[in-house]
Amino acid sequence: MDGMTVAGGVRAVARIVARDDGRGGTSLPVLDGDGPLAPRRTRGSGAEARVVLVGAMSGPLGGDHFSVEADVEAGARLRVGSAAATIALPGQSKGEARYDVRLSVADGGELHWLPEQLISARGSDLYVTTRVDVGATGRLVLREEQVLGRVGEEPGRLGSRLRVCVAGRVVLDQELACGPGAPGGWDGPAGLGGSRAVGQLVVVRPEFADVPVTARPLGENAAVLPLAGPAALVSAVAADALRLRRLLDEALRSLG
């Protein structure tokens, strides 16, 4: 099905369901996308299925509303990435664009959600929400990376909210606002401090309930923090996307 274009922008939805196939692997009984959202299965590894989100159009543009849903059922393992960075751009409509991500991981399931960076181009206006529900014995690695402006460019307005629940309990609920119109101080010493790339990792593992992660800095621009549950948060800022990725990769290795 093609994405629906309505007054004010494009509406598009992608949906993925991962299921234990009963033979030591993971099947994908649902793998659908429309318009600019095209999920494609790639070669997996062992029990893990792999999916790449391919952007079939530019955007999101002003007024667009994109949604991605992924459900990992009990015993399934899924890794999702994207073929390229997502670039928020201004459009003919001056309205806010939205990008909603909804993820669920059942008991015994595992999800690695590792998209490429989101770039906020000058003149754009985007609000992103990511909501994740993880079962008590589910596993999650989630990476978010946001880059403020292309090279030599001021950013657009970017807002995001990340909410993670484990076994029905909220372990993280945070918001970020950057760019024109954001509350004052977002780029000051208590905010990004002049950095143009910001990211976070959320790692959920049942064993963290018995051996919690220890809070610690990772150099000058990143920190590992335990959450109120079997989970950990890594927050990092950097001058650019490449340095940010290196920080987050290092943090993930430090968590084993």
mmCIF file of C-alpha atoms in Angstrom:
data_model
loop_
_atom_site.group_PDB
_atom_site.id
_atom_site.type_symbol
_atom_site.label_atom_id
_atom_site.label_comp_id
_atom_site.label_asym_id
_atom_site.label_seq_id
_atom_site.Cartn_x
_atom_site.Cartn_y
_atom_site.Cartn_z
ATOM 1 C CA MET A 1 0.000 0.000 0.000
ATOM 2 C CA ASP A 2 1.300 3.474 -0.853
ATOM 3 C CA GLY A 3 1.595 6.184 1.756
ATOM 4 C CA MET A 4 -1.449 8.410 2.053
ATOM 5 C CA THR A 5 -0.982 12.060 1.119
ATOM 6 C CA VAL A 6 -3.445 14.340 2.853
ATOM 7 C CA ALA A 7 -3.724 18.075 3.341
ATOM 8 C CA GLY A 8 -0.693 19.047 5.351
ATOM 9 C CA GLY A 9 1.538 16.074 4.590
ATOM 10 C CA VAL A 10 2.098 12.351 4.114
ATOM 11 C CA ARG A 11 0.860 9.633 6.475
ATOM 12 C CA ALA A 12 2.851 6.402 6.444
ATOM 13 C CA VAL A 13 3.101 3.327 8.683
ATOM 14 C CA ALA A 14 5.563 0.424 8.819
ATOM 15 C CA ARG A 15 4.918 -2.674 10.924
ATOM 16 C CA ILE A 16 7.164 -5.585 11.879
ATOM 17 C CA VAL A 17 6.291 -8.695 13.877
ATOM 18 C CA ALA A 18 9.034 -11.162 14.865
ATOM 19 C CA ARG A 19 8.064 -14.670 15.985
ATOM 20 C CA ASP A 20 9.947 -17.754 17.182
ATOM 21 C CA ASP A 21 9.679 -20.176 14.261
ATOM 22 C CA GLY A 22 10.015 -23.276 16.462
ATOM 23 C CA ARG A 23 13.167 -24.392 14.611
ATOM 24 C CA GLY A 24 15.744 -22.253 16.365
ATOM 25 C CA GLY A 25 15.156 -19.187 14.210
ATOM 26 C CA THR A 26 12.920 -16.131 13.938
ATOM 27 C CA SER A 27 10.204 -15.610 11.336
ATOM 28 C CA LEU A 28 8.668 -12.311 10.241
ATOM 29 C CA PRO A 29 4.947 -12.974 9.693
ATOM 30 C CA VAL A 30 4.343 -9.231 9.349
ATOM 31 C CA LEU A 31 6.724 -6.992 7.390
ATOM 32 C CA ASP A 32 4.735 -4.148 5.892
ATOM 33 C CA GLY A 33 5.427 -0.561 4.976
ATOM 34 C CA ASP A 34 3.912 2.135 2.833
ATOM 35 C CA GLY A 35 5.086 5.265 1.088
ATOM 36 C CA PRO A 36 8.430 6.425 2.485
ATOM 37 C CA LEU A 37 8.746 3.525 4.945
ATOM 38 C CA ALA A 38 9.955 0.268 3.391
ATOM 39 C CA PRO A 39 11.150 -2.485 5.778
ATOM 40 C CA ARG A 40 13.288 -5.130 4.070
ATOM 41 C CA ARG A 41 14.521 -8.423 5.480
ATOM 42 C CA THR A 42 18.273 -9.036 5.164
ATOM 43 C CA ARG A 43 20.463 -12.038 5.915
ATOM 44 C CA GLY A 44 20.212 -12.920 9.613
ATOM 45 C CA SER A 45 22.647 -14.566 11.967
ATOM 46 C CA GLY A 46 21.759 -17.683 13.949
ATOM 47 C CA ALA A 47 18.391 -17.262 15.640
ATOM 48 C CA GLU A 48 18.268 -13.531 14.855
ATOM 49 C CA ALA A 49 16.201 -12.002 12.050
ATOM 50 C CA ARG A 50 17.431 -8.730 10.577
ATOM 51 C CA VAL A 51 15.438 -5.914 9.008
ATOM 52 C CA VAL A 52 16.566 -2.685 7.348
ATOM 53 C CA LEU A 53 14.254 0.318 7.038
ATOM 54 C CA VAL A 54 14.727 1.881 3.620
ATOM 55 C CA GLY A 55 13.622 5.463 3.072
ATOM 56 C CA ALA A 56 11.795 5.509 -0.249
ATOM 57 C CA MET A 57 11.204 9.289 -0.149
ATOM 58 C CA SER A 58 12.731 12.393 1.386
ATOM 59 C CA GLY A 59 11.492 13.407 4.764
ATOM 60 C CA PRO A 60 9.791 13.651 7.070
ATOM 61 C CA LEU A 61 8.763 17.045 5.753
ATOM 62 C CA GLY A 62 6.598 19.616 7.493
ATOM 63 C CA GLY A 63 3.148 18.150 8.183
ATOM 64 C CA ASP A 64 4.192 14.525 7.595
ATOM 65 C CA HIS A 65 3.359 11.808 10.147
ATOM 66 C CA PHE A 66 5.410 8.615 10.023
ATOM 67 C CA SER A 67 4.902 5.641 12.365
ATOM 68 C CA VAL A 68 6.950 2.479 12.871
ATOM 69 C CA GLU A 69 5.759 -0.435 15.015
ATOM 70 C CA ALA A 70 7.800 -3.520 15.915
ATOM 71 C CA ASP A 71 6.598 -6.401 18.087
ATOM 72 C CA VAL A 72 9.024 -9.113 19.197
ATOM 73 C CA GLU A 73 7.182 -12.136 20.505
ATOM 74 C CA ALA A 74 8.400 -14.632 23.114
ATOM 75 C CA GLY A 75 11.602 -16.378 22.089
ATOM 76 C CA ALA A 76 12.146 -14.269 18.953
ATOM 77 C CA ARG A 77 15.262 -12.223 18.214
ATOM 78 C CA LEU A 78 15.191 -9.177 15.951
ATOM 79 C CA ARG A 79 17.761 -6.593 14.843
ATOM 80 C CA VAL A 80 16.500 -3.485 13.046
ATOM 81 C CA GLY A 81 18.657 -0.866 11.353
ATOM 82 C CA SER A 82 18.196 1.689 8.602
ATOM 83 C CA ALA A 83 19.838 2.061 5.221
ATOM 84 C CA ALA A 84 20.726 5.730 5.706
ATOM 85 C CA ALA A 85 20.251 8.661 8.024
ATOM 86 C CA THR A 86 16.785 10.199 8.330
ATOM 87 C CA ILE A 87 16.771 13.896 7.437
ATOM 88 C CA ALA A 88 14.008 16.147 8.755
ATOM 89 C CA LEU A 89 13.387 18.823 6.119
ATOM 90 C CA PRO A 90 11.115 21.836 5.739
ATOM 91 C CA GLY A 91 8.155 21.248 3.465
ATOM 92 C CA GLN A 92 5.462 23.213 1.714
ATOM 93 C CA SER A 93 3.335 22.792 4.799
ATOM 94 C CA LYS A 94 4.593 24.813 7.749
ATOM 95 C CA GLY A 95 3.157 22.346 10.260
ATOM 96 C CA GLU A 96 5.140 20.175 12.627
ATOM 97 C CA ALA A 97 6.207 16.769 11.342
ATOM 98 C CA ARG A 98 5.901 13.715 13.593
ATOM 99 C CA TYR A 99 7.767 10.438 13.738
ATOM 100 C CA ASP A 100 6.383 7.857 16.176
ATOM 101 C CA VAL A 101 8.134 4.606 17.084
ATOM 102 C CA ARG A 102 6.333 1.915 19.103
ATOM 103 C CA LEU A 103 8.281 -1.159 20.188
ATOM 104 C CA SER A 104 7.343 -4.155 22.304
ATOM 105 C CA VAL A 105 9.480 -7.077 23.474
ATOM 106 C CA ALA A 106 7.768 -10.053 25.126
ATOM 107 C CA ASP A 107 9.267 -12.219 27.860
ATOM 108 C CA GLY A 108 12.184 -14.137 26.395
ATOM 109 C CA GLY A 109 12.342 -11.911 23.312
ATOM 110 C CA GLU A 110 15.269 -9.745 22.231
ATOM 111 C CA LEU A 111 15.348 -6.555 20.165
ATOM 112 C CA HIS A 112 18.306 -4.537 18.902
ATOM 113 C CA TRP A 113 16.919 -1.243 17.584
ATOM 114 C CA LEU A 114 19.846 0.476 15.850
ATOM 115 C CA PRO A 115 18.743 3.050 13.262
ATOM 116 C CA GLU A 116 21.102 5.545 11.661
ATOM 117 C CA GLN A 117 21.161 9.169 12.772
ATOM 118 C CA LEU A 118 18.280 11.602 12.642
ATOM 119 C CA ILE A 119 19.472 14.912 11.154
ATOM 120 C CA SER A 120 17.537 18.090 11.857
ATOM 121 C CA ALA A 121 18.018 20.320 8.795
ATOM 122 C CA ARG A 122 17.598 24.084 8.893
ATOM 123 C CA GLY A 123 13.954 25.166 8.734
ATOM 124 C CA SER A 124 12.552 21.775 9.733
ATOM 125 C CA ASP A 125 10.203 21.158 12.658
ATOM 126 C CA LEU A 126 10.020 17.579 13.918
ATOM 127 C CA TYR A 127 8.765 15.868 17.057
ATOM 128 C CA VAL A 128 9.806 12.251 17.644
ATOM 129 C CA THR A 129 8.300 9.877 20.187
ATOM 130 C CA THR A 130 9.724 6.456 21.022
ATOM 131 C CA ARG A 131 7.798 4.198 23.398
ATOM 132 C CA VAL A 132 9.063 0.780 24.375
ATOM 133 C CA ASP A 133 7.473 -1.982 26.462
ATOM 134 C CA VAL A 134 9.767 -4.818 27.535
ATOM 135 C CA GLY A 135 8.700 -7.965 29.390
ATOM 136 C CA ALA A 136 10.344 -8.940 32.676
ATOM 137 C CA THR A 137 12.707 -11.355 30.896
ATOM 138 C CA GLY A 138 12.952 -9.455 27.630
ATOM 139 C CA ARG A 139 16.163 -7.936 26.288
ATOM 140 C CA LEU A 140 16.673 -4.619 24.531
ATOM 141 C CA VAL A 141 19.442 -2.547 22.999
ATOM 142 C CA LEU A 142 18.075 0.761 21.697
ATOM 143 C CA ARG A 143 20.172 3.505 20.141
ATOM 144 C CA GLU A 144 19.069 7.034 19.314
ATOM 145 C CA GLU A 145 21.329 9.572 17.626
ATOM 146 C CA GLN A 146 20.317 13.117 16.747
ATOM 147 C CA VAL A 147 22.438 15.529 14.719
ATOM 148 C CA LEU A 148 21.657 19.240 14.758
ATOM 149 C CA GLY A 149 22.064 20.529 11.232
ATOM 150 C CA ARG A 150 24.023 19.320 8.252
ATOM 151 C CA VAL A 151 27.646 20.421 7.822
ATOM 152 C CA GLY A 152 27.906 24.180 8.325
ATOM 153 C CA GLU A 153 24.142 24.517 8.838
ATOM 154 C CA GLU A 154 22.033 25.670 11.749
ATOM 155 C CA PRO A 155 19.516 23.068 12.980
ATOM 156 C CA GLY A 156 15.793 23.069 12.678
ATOM 157 C CA ARG A 157 13.507 22.638 15.654
ATOM 158 C CA LEU A 158 13.705 19.143 17.110
ATOM 159 C CA GLY A 159 11.785 17.673 20.006
ATOM 160 C CA SER A 160 11.896 14.077 21.181
ATOM 161 C CA ARG A 161 10.502 11.920 23.946
ATOM 162 C CA LEU A 162 11.805 8.486 24.921
ATOM 163 C CA ARG A 163 9.747 6.307 27.263
ATOM 164 C CA VAL A 164 10.761 2.780 28.313
ATOM 165 C CA CYS A 165 8.752 0.394 30.502
ATOM 166 C CA VAL A 166 9.993 -2.929 31.848
ATOM 167 C CA ALA A 167 7.423 -5.399 33.226
ATOM 168 C CA GLY A 168 4.862 -2.587 33.205
ATOM 169 C CA ARG A 169 7.049 -0.211 35.206
ATOM 170 C CA VAL A 170 8.389 3.034 33.750
ATOM 171 C CA VAL A 171 12.189 3.026 34.003
ATOM 172 C CA LEU A 172 12.875 6.013 31.739
ATOM 173 C CA ASP A 173 10.824 8.957 30.516
ATOM 174 C CA GLN A 174 12.862 11.826 29.131
ATOM 175 C CA GLU A 175 12.372 14.688 26.704
ATOM 176 C CA LEU A 176 14.765 16.772 24.640
ATOM 177 C CA ALA A 177 14.137 20.032 22.812
ATOM 178 C CA CYS A 178 16.698 21.735 20.584
ATOM 179 C CA GLY A 179 16.872 24.453 17.950
ATOM 180 C CA PRO A 180 14.770 27.555 17.271
ATOM 181 C CA GLY A 181 11.872 27.907 19.680
ATOM 182 C CA ALA A 182 13.269 25.409 22.214
ATOM 183 C CA PRO A 183 13.468 26.527 25.861
ATOM 184 C CA GLY A 184 16.468 28.712 26.604
ATOM 185 C CA GLY A 185 19.658 27.022 27.694
ATOM 186 C CA TRP A 186 19.406 23.935 25.473
ATOM 187 C CA ASP A 187 22.803 24.767 23.962
ATOM 188 C CA GLY A 188 24.379 26.118 27.143
ATOM 189 C CA PRO A 189 26.759 24.518 29.650
ATOM 190 C CA ALA A 190 23.893 22.627 31.312
ATOM 191 C CA GLY A 191 22.646 21.431 27.922
ATOM 192 C CA LEU A 192 24.598 20.429 24.849
ATOM 193 C CA GLY A 193 27.413 22.889 25.508
ATOM 194 C CA GLY A 194 27.930 23.648 21.836
ATOM 195 C CA SER A 195 27.891 20.009 20.717
ATOM 196 C CA ARG A 196 25.961 19.226 17.563
ATOM 197 C CA ALA A 197 25.316 15.518 18.081
ATOM 198 C CA VAL A 198 23.487 13.934 21.005
ATOM 199 C CA GLY A 199 22.640 10.306 21.606
ATOM 200 C CA GLN A 200 21.567 7.670 24.058
ATOM 201 C CA LEU A 201 21.639 3.935 24.478
ATOM 202 C CA VAL A 202 19.111 2.029 26.551
ATOM 203 C CA VAL A 203 20.119 -1.511 27.474
ATOM 204 C CA VAL A 204 17.672 -3.848 29.240
ATOM 205 C CA ARG A 205 18.911 -7.216 30.509
ATOM 206 C CA PRO A 206 17.351 -9.415 33.218
ATOM 207 C CA GLU A 207 20.745 -9.967 34.865
ATOM 208 C CA PHE A 208 20.987 -6.258 35.676
ATOM 209 C CA ALA A 209 18.383 -6.935 38.398
ATOM 210 C CA ASP A 210 20.975 -8.989 40.310
ATOM 211 C CA VAL A 211 24.095 -7.068 39.292
ATOM 212 C CA PRO A 212 23.086 -3.435 38.646
ATOM 213 C CA VAL A 213 25.165 -1.256 36.367
ATOM 214 C CA THR A 214 27.505 1.142 38.166
ATOM 215 C CA ALA A 215 27.169 4.840 37.365
ATOM 216 C CA ARG A 216 30.358 6.117 35.760
ATOM 217 C CA PRO A 217 31.663 8.654 33.239
ATOM 218 C CA LEU A 218 33.039 7.560 29.893
ATOM 219 C CA GLY A 219 35.543 10.300 29.179
ATOM 220 C CA GLU A 220 34.325 13.895 29.170
ATOM 221 C CA ASN A 221 31.287 13.522 26.937
ATOM 222 C CA ALA A 222 29.423 10.359 27.976
ATOM 223 C CA ALA A 223 28.114 8.652 31.082
ATOM 224 C CA VAL A 224 26.578 5.325 32.058
ATOM 225 C CA LEU A 225 23.665 5.471 34.487
ATOM 226 C CA PRO A 226 21.657 2.664 36.111
ATOM 227 C CA LEU A 227 17.885 2.926 35.771
ATOM 228 C CA ALA A 228 15.216 1.928 38.266
ATOM 229 C CA GLY A 229 14.937 -1.608 36.895
ATOM 230 C CA PRO A 230 17.090 -4.143 35.034
ATOM 231 C CA ALA A 231 18.250 -1.420 32.658
ATOM 232 C CA ALA A 232 20.980 1.123 31.975
ATOM 233 C CA LEU A 233 21.124 4.423 30.122
ATOM 234 C CA VAL A 234 24.117 5.844 28.289
ATOM 235 C CA SER A 235 23.965 9.538 27.398
ATOM 236 C CA ALA A 236 26.546 11.189 25.155
ATOM 237 C CA VAL A 237 27.247 14.396 23.247
ATOM 238 C CA ALA A 238 29.839 14.987 20.547
ATOM 239 C CA ALA A 239 30.929 17.450 17.927
ATOM 240 C CA ASP A 240 29.633 15.302 15.069
ATOM 241 C CA ALA A 241 27.853 12.063 14.206
ATOM 242 C CA LEU A 242 31.028 10.011 13.724
ATOM 243 C CA ARG A 243 32.399 10.852 17.164
ATOM 244 C CA LEU A 244 29.015 10.231 18.733
ATOM 245 C CA ARG A 245 28.807 6.742 17.199
ATOM 246 C CA ARG A 246 32.265 5.917 18.516
ATOM 247 C CA LEU A 247 31.240 6.965 22.029
ATOM 248 C CA LEU A 248 28.072 4.876 21.966
ATOM 249 C CA ASP A 249 29.852 1.833 20.519
ATOM 250 C CA GLU A 250 32.463 2.093 23.251
ATOM 251 C CA ALA A 251 29.740 2.357 25.885
ATOM 252 C CA LEU A 252 27.959 -0.726 24.579
ATOM 253 C CA ARG A 253 31.196 -2.714 24.667
ATOM 254 C CA SER A 254 31.781 -1.580 28.259
ATOM 255 C CA LEU A 255 28.410 -3.089 29.199
ATOM 256 C CA GLY A 256 29.492 -6.440 27.832
#
